mmCIF file of C-alpha atoms in Angstrom:
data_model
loop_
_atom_site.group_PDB
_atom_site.id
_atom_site.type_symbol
_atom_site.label_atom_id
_atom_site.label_comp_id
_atom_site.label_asym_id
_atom_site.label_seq_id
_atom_site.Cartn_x
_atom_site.Cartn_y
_atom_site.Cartn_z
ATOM 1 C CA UNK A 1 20.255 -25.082 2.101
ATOM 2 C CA UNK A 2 22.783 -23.266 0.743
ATOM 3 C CA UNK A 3 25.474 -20.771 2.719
ATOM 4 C CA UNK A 4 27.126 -17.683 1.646
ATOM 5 C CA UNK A 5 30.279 -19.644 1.641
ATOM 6 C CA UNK A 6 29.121 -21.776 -1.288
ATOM 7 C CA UNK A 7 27.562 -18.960 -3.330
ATOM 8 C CA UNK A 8 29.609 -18.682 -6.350
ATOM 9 C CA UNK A 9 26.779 -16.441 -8.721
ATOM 10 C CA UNK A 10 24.066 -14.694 -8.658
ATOM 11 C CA UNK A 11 21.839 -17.869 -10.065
ATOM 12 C CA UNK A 12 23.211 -19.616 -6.547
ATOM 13 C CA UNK A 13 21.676 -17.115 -4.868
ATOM 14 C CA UNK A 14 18.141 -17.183 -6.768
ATOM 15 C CA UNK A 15 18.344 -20.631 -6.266
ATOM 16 C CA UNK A 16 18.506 -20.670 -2.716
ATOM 17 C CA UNK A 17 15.868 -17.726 -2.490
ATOM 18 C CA UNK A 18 13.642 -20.335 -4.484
ATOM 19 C CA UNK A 19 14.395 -23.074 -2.301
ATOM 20 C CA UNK A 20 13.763 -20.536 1.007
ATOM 21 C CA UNK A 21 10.328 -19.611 -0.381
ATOM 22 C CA UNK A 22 8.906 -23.532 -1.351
ATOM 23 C CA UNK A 23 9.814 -24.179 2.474
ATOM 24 C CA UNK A 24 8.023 -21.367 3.349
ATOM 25 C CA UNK A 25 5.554 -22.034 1.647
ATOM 26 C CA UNK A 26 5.159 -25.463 3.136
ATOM 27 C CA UNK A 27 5.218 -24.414 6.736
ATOM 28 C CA UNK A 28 2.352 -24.376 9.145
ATOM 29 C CA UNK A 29 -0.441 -22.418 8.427
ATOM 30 C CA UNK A 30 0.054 -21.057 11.744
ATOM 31 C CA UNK A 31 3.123 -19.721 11.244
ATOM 32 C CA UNK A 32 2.144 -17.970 8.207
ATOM 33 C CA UNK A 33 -0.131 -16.265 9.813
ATOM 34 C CA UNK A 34 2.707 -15.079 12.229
ATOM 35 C CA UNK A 35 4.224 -13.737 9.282
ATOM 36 C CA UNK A 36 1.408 -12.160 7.797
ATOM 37 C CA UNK A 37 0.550 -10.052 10.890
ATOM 38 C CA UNK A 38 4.471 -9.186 11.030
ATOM 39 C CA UNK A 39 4.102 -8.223 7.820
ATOM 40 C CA UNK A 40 0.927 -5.870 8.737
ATOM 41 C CA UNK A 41 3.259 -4.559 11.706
ATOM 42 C CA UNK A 42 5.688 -3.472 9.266
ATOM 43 C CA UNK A 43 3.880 -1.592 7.177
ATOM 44 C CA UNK A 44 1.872 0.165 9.646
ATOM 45 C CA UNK A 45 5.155 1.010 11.113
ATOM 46 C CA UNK A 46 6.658 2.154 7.984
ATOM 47 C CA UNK A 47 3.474 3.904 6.728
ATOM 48 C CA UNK A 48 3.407 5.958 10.199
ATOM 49 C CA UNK A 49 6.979 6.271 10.346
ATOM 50 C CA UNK A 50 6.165 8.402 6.606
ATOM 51 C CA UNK A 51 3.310 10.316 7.846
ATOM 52 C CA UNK A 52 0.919 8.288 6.200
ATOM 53 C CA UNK A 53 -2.835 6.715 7.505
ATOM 54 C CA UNK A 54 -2.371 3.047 7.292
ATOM 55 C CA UNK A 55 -5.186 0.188 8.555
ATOM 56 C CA UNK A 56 -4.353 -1.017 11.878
ATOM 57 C CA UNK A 57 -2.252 -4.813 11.863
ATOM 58 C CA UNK A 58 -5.096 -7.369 12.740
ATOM 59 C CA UNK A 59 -4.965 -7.500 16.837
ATOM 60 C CA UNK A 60 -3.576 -4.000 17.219
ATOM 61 C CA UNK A 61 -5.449 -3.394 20.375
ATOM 62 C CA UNK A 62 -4.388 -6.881 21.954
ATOM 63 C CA UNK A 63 -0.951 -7.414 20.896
ATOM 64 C CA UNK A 64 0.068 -9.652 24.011
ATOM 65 C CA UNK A 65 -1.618 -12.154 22.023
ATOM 66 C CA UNK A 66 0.746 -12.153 19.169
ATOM 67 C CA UNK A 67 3.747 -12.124 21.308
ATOM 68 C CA UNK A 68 2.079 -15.026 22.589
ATOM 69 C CA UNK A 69 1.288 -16.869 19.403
ATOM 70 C CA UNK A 70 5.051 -16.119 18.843
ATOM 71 C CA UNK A 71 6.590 -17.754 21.112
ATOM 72 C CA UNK A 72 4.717 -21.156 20.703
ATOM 73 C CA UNK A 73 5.130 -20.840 17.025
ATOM 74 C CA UNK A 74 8.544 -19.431 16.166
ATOM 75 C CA UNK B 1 -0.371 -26.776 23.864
ATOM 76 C CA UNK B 2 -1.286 -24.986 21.263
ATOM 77 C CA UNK B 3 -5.100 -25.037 22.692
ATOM 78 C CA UNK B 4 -4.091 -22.799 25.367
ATOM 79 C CA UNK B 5 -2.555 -20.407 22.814
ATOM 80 C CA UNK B 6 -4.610 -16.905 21.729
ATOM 81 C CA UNK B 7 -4.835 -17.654 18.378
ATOM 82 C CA UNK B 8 -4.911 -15.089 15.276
ATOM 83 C CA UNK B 9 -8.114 -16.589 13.436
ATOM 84 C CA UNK B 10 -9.820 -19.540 15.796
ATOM 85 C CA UNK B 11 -12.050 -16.764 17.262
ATOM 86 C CA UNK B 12 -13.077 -14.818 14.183
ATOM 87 C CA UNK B 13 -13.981 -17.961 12.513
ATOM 88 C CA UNK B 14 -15.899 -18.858 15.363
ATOM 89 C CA UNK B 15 -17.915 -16.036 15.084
ATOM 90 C CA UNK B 16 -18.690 -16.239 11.060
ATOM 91 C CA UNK B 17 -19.459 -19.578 12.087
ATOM 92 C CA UNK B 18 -22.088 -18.433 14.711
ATOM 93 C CA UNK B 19 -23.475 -16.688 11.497
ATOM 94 C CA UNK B 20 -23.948 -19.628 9.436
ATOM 95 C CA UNK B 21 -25.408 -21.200 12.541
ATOM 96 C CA UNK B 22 -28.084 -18.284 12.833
ATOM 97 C CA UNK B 23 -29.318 -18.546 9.324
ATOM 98 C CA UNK B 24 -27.492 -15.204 8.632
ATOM 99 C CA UNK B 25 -25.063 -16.582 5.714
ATOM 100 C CA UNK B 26 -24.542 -19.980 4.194
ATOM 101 C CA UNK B 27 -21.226 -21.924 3.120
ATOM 102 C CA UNK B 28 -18.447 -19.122 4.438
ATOM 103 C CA UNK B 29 -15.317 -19.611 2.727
ATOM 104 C CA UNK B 30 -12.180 -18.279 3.201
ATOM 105 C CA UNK B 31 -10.988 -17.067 -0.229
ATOM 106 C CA UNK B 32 -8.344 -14.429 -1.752
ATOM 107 C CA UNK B 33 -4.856 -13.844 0.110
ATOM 108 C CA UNK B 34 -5.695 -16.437 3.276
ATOM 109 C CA UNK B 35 -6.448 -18.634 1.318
ATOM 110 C CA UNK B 36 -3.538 -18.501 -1.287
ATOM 111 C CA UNK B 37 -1.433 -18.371 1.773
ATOM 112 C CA UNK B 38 -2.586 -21.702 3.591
ATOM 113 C CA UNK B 39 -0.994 -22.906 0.013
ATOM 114 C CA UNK B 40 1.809 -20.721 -0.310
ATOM 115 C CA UNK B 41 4.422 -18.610 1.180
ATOM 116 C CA UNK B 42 2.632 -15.632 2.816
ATOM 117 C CA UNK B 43 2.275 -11.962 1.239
ATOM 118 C CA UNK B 44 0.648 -9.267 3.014
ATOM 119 C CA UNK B 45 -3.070 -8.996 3.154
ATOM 120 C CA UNK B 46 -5.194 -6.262 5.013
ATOM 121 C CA UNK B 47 -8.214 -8.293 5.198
ATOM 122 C CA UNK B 48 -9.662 -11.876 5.348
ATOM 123 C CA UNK B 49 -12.300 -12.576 2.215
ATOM 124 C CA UNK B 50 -14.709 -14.814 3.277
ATOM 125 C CA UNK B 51 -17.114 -15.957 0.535
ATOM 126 C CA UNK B 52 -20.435 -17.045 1.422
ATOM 127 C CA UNK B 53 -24.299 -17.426 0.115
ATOM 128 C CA UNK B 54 -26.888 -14.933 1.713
ATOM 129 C CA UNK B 55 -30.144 -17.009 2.077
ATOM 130 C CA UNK B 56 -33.323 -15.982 -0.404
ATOM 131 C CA UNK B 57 -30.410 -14.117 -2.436
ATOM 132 C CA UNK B 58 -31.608 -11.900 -4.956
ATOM 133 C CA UNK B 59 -29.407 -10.264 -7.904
ATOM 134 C CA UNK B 60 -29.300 -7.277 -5.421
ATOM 135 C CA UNK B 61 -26.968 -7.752 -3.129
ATOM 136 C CA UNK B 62 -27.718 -7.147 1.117
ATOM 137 C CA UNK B 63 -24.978 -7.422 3.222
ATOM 138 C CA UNK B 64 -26.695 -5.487 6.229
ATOM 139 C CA UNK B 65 -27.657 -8.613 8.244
ATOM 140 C CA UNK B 66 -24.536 -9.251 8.477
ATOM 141 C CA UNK B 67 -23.149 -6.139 9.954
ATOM 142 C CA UNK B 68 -25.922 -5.586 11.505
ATOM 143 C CA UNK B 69 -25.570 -9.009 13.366
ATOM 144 C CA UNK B 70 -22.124 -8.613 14.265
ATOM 145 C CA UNK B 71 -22.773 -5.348 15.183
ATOM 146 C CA UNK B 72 -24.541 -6.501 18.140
ATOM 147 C CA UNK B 73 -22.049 -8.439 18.929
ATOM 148 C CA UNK B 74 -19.755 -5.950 19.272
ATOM 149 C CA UNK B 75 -17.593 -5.907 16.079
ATOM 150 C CA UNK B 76 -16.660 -2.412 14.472
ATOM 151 C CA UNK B 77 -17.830 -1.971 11.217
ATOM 152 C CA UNK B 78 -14.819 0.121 9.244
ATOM 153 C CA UNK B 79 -15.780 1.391 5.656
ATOM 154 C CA UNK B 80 -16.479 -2.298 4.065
ATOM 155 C CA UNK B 81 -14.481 -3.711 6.396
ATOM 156 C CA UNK B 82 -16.063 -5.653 9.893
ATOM 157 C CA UNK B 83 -13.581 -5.864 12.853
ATOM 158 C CA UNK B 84 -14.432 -9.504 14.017
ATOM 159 C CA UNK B 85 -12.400 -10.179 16.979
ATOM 160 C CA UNK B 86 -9.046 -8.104 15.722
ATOM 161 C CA UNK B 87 -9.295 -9.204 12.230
ATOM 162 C CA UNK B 88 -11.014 -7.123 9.522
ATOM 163 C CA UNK B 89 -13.349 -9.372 7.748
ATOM 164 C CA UNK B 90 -14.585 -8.778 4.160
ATOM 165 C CA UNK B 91 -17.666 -10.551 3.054
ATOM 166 C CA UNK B 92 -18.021 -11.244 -0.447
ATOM 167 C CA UNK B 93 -21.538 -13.084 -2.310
ATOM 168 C CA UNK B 94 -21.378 -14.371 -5.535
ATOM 169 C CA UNK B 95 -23.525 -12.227 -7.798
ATOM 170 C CA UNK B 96 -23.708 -13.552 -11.169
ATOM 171 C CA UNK B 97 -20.155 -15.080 -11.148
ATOM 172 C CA UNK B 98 -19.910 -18.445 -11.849
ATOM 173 C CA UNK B 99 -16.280 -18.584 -11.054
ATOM 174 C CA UNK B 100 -16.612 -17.789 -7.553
ATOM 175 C CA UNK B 101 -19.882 -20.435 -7.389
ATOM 176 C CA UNK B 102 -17.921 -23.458 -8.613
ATOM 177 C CA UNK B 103 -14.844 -22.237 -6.020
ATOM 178 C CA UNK B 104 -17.645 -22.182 -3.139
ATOM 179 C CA UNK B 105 -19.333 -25.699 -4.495
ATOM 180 C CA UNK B 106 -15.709 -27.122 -4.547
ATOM 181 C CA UNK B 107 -14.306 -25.607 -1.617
ATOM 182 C CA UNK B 108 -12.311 -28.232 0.780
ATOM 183 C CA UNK B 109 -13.207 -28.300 4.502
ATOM 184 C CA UNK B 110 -10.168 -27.552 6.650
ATOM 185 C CA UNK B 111 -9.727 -26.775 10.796
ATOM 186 C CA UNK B 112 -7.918 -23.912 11.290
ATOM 187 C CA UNK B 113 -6.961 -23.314 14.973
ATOM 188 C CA UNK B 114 -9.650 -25.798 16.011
ATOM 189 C CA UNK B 115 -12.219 -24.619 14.065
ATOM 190 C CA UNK B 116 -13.662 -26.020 10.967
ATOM 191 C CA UNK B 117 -14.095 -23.975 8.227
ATOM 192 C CA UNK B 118 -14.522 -24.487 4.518
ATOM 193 C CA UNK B 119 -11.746 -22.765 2.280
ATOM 194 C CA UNK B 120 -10.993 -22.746 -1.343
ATOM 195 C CA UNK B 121 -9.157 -25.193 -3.602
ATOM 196 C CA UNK B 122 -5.436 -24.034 -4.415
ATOM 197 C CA UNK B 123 -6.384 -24.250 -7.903
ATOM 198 C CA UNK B 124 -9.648 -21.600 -7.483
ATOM 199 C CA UNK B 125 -8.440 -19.156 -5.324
ATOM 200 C CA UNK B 126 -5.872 -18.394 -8.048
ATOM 201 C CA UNK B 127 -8.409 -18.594 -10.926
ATOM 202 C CA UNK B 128 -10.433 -16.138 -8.698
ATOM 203 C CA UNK B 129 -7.956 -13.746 -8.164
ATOM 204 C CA UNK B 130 -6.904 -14.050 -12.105
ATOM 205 C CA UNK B 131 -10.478 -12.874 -12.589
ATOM 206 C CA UNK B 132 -9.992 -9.779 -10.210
ATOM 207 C CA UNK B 133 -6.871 -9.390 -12.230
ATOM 208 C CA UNK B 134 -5.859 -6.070 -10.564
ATOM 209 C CA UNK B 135 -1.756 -5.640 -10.932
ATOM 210 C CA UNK B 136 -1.978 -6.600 -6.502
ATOM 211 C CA UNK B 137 -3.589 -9.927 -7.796
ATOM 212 C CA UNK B 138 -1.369 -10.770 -10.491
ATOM 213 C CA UNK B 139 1.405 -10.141 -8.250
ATOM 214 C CA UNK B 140 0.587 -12.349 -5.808
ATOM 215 C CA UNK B 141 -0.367 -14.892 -8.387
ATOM 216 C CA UNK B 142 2.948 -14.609 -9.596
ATOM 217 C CA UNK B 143 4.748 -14.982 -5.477
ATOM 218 C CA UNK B 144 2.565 -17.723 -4.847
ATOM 219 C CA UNK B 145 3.143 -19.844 -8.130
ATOM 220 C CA UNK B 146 7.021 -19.583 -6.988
ATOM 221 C CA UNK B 147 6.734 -21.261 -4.032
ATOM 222 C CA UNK B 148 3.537 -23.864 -4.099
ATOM 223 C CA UNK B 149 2.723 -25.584 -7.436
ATOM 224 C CA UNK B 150 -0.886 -25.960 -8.047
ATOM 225 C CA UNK B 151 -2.722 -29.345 -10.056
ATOM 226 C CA UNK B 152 -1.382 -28.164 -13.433
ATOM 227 C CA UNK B 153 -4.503 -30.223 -15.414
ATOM 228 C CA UNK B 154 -6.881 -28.963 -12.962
ATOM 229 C CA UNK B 155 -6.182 -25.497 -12.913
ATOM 230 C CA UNK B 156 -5.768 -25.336 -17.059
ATOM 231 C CA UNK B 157 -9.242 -26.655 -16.768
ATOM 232 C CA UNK B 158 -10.786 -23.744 -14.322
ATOM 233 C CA UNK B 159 -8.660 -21.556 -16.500
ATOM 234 C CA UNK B 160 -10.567 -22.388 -19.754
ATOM 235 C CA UNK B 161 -13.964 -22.856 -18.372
ATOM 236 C CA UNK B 162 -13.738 -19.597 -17.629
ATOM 237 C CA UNK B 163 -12.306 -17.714 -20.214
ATOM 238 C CA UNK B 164 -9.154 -16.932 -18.496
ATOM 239 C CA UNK B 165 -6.098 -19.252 -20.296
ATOM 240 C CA UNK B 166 -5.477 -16.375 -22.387
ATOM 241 C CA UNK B 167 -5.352 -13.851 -19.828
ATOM 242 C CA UNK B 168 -3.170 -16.181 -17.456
ATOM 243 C CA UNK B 169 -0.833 -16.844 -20.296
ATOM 244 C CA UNK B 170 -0.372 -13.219 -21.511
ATOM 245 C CA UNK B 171 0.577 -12.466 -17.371
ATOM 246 C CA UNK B 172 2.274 -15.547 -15.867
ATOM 247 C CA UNK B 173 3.557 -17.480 -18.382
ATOM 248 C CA UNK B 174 4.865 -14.478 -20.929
#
């Protein structure tokens, strides 16, 4: 993986935002799933935050369980 | 370990499960953004599609014994959406689409937190959403293809069963 301290253009850094997504990509289903409801959290919170009605992340009511799920998975 | 965990989606598949079980549905699937993701990198998704047959299925679609029967088991029906246990569940029949037939018929069996499932092929649930072809789809389409390459010869060949090379071309590959 590349660091800032190598970057020398802009095509380093698509490069590296390539490489970043295939390993992603290739990651637990599990852990996507953390990212997906992270992903819901954020835009609930950012729909809200505009005074907007947003759906609910999944779990809203029980979110112990996705701190939970975090920890083991992160 | 991770069987003492609360997982996100053991619980809810457990229940569509418990479905199939009853008689209710046949075959679920998990289809659109899931499954995409359990390929890819993940985008955001409201909802979980799962695909399925409804016994003695007519061209008119019923989806009522489904809510109905999750209903009683305490899931909260929102708009189209079912609540089933914290995740909102959309159930989707195919009606006259062979498409989303062939992607049930060919859909891989997988265990997801412990629970087996069937979901479909890499290669189908982007066909499927190509068919949707709403900008949302093509855009994730487009995020998934950059991180997780599908079969190439197998997808070309879903593509132009269907009637969607042209389509695909004119949006991914333009």
């Amino acid at each position: 993986m590349k660091s800032y301290e190598n970057v020398r253009s802009n095509e380093d850094i698509y490069e590296a935002k390539a490489e970043s997504r295939r390993k992603r990509a290739a990651e637990p289903f599990e852990r996507k799933l953390l990212a997906l409801v992270r992903m819901q959290l954020m835009d609930y919170s950012l729909a809200i935050a505009a005074g907007r009605v947003a759906r609910k992340p999944w779990h809203f009511e029980d979110q112990e369980r996705i701190k939970k799920y975090a920890e083991a998975h992160d | 370990m991770q069987n003492q965990l609360p997982p996100i989606l053991g619980p809810t598949l457990e229940m569509i499960n418990r479905l199939e079980r009853e008689g209710i549905i046949h075959k679920p699937t998990i289809g659109g953004s899931v499954a995409i993701m359990y390929y890819a990198q993940p985008v955001k998704t409201d909802d979980l599609d799962i695909f399925c047959y409804l016994p003695n299925q007519t061209l008119l679609i019923d989806l009522s014994p489904i809510y109905r029967r999750l209903e009683e088991l305490g899931c909260k029906v929102k708009d189209l959406y079912i609540n089933v246990k914290g995740v909102d569940v959309q159930f989707l029949v195919p009606a006259n689409q062979p498409l989303v037939e062939e992607a049930l018929e060919n859909a891989l069996s997988v265990e997801i937190e412990n629970v087996k499932i069937h979901l479909f092929q890499y290669e189908y649930a982007l066909a499927v959403k190509a068919q949707a072809g709403r900008a949302k789809d093509w855009a994730h389409i487009a995020v998934a293809l950059e991180s997780a390459s599908p079969d190439r010869v197998k997808l070309e060949a879903i593509l132009k069963e269907h009637g969607l090379c042209e389509k695909w071309r004119r949006k991914i590959e333009e």
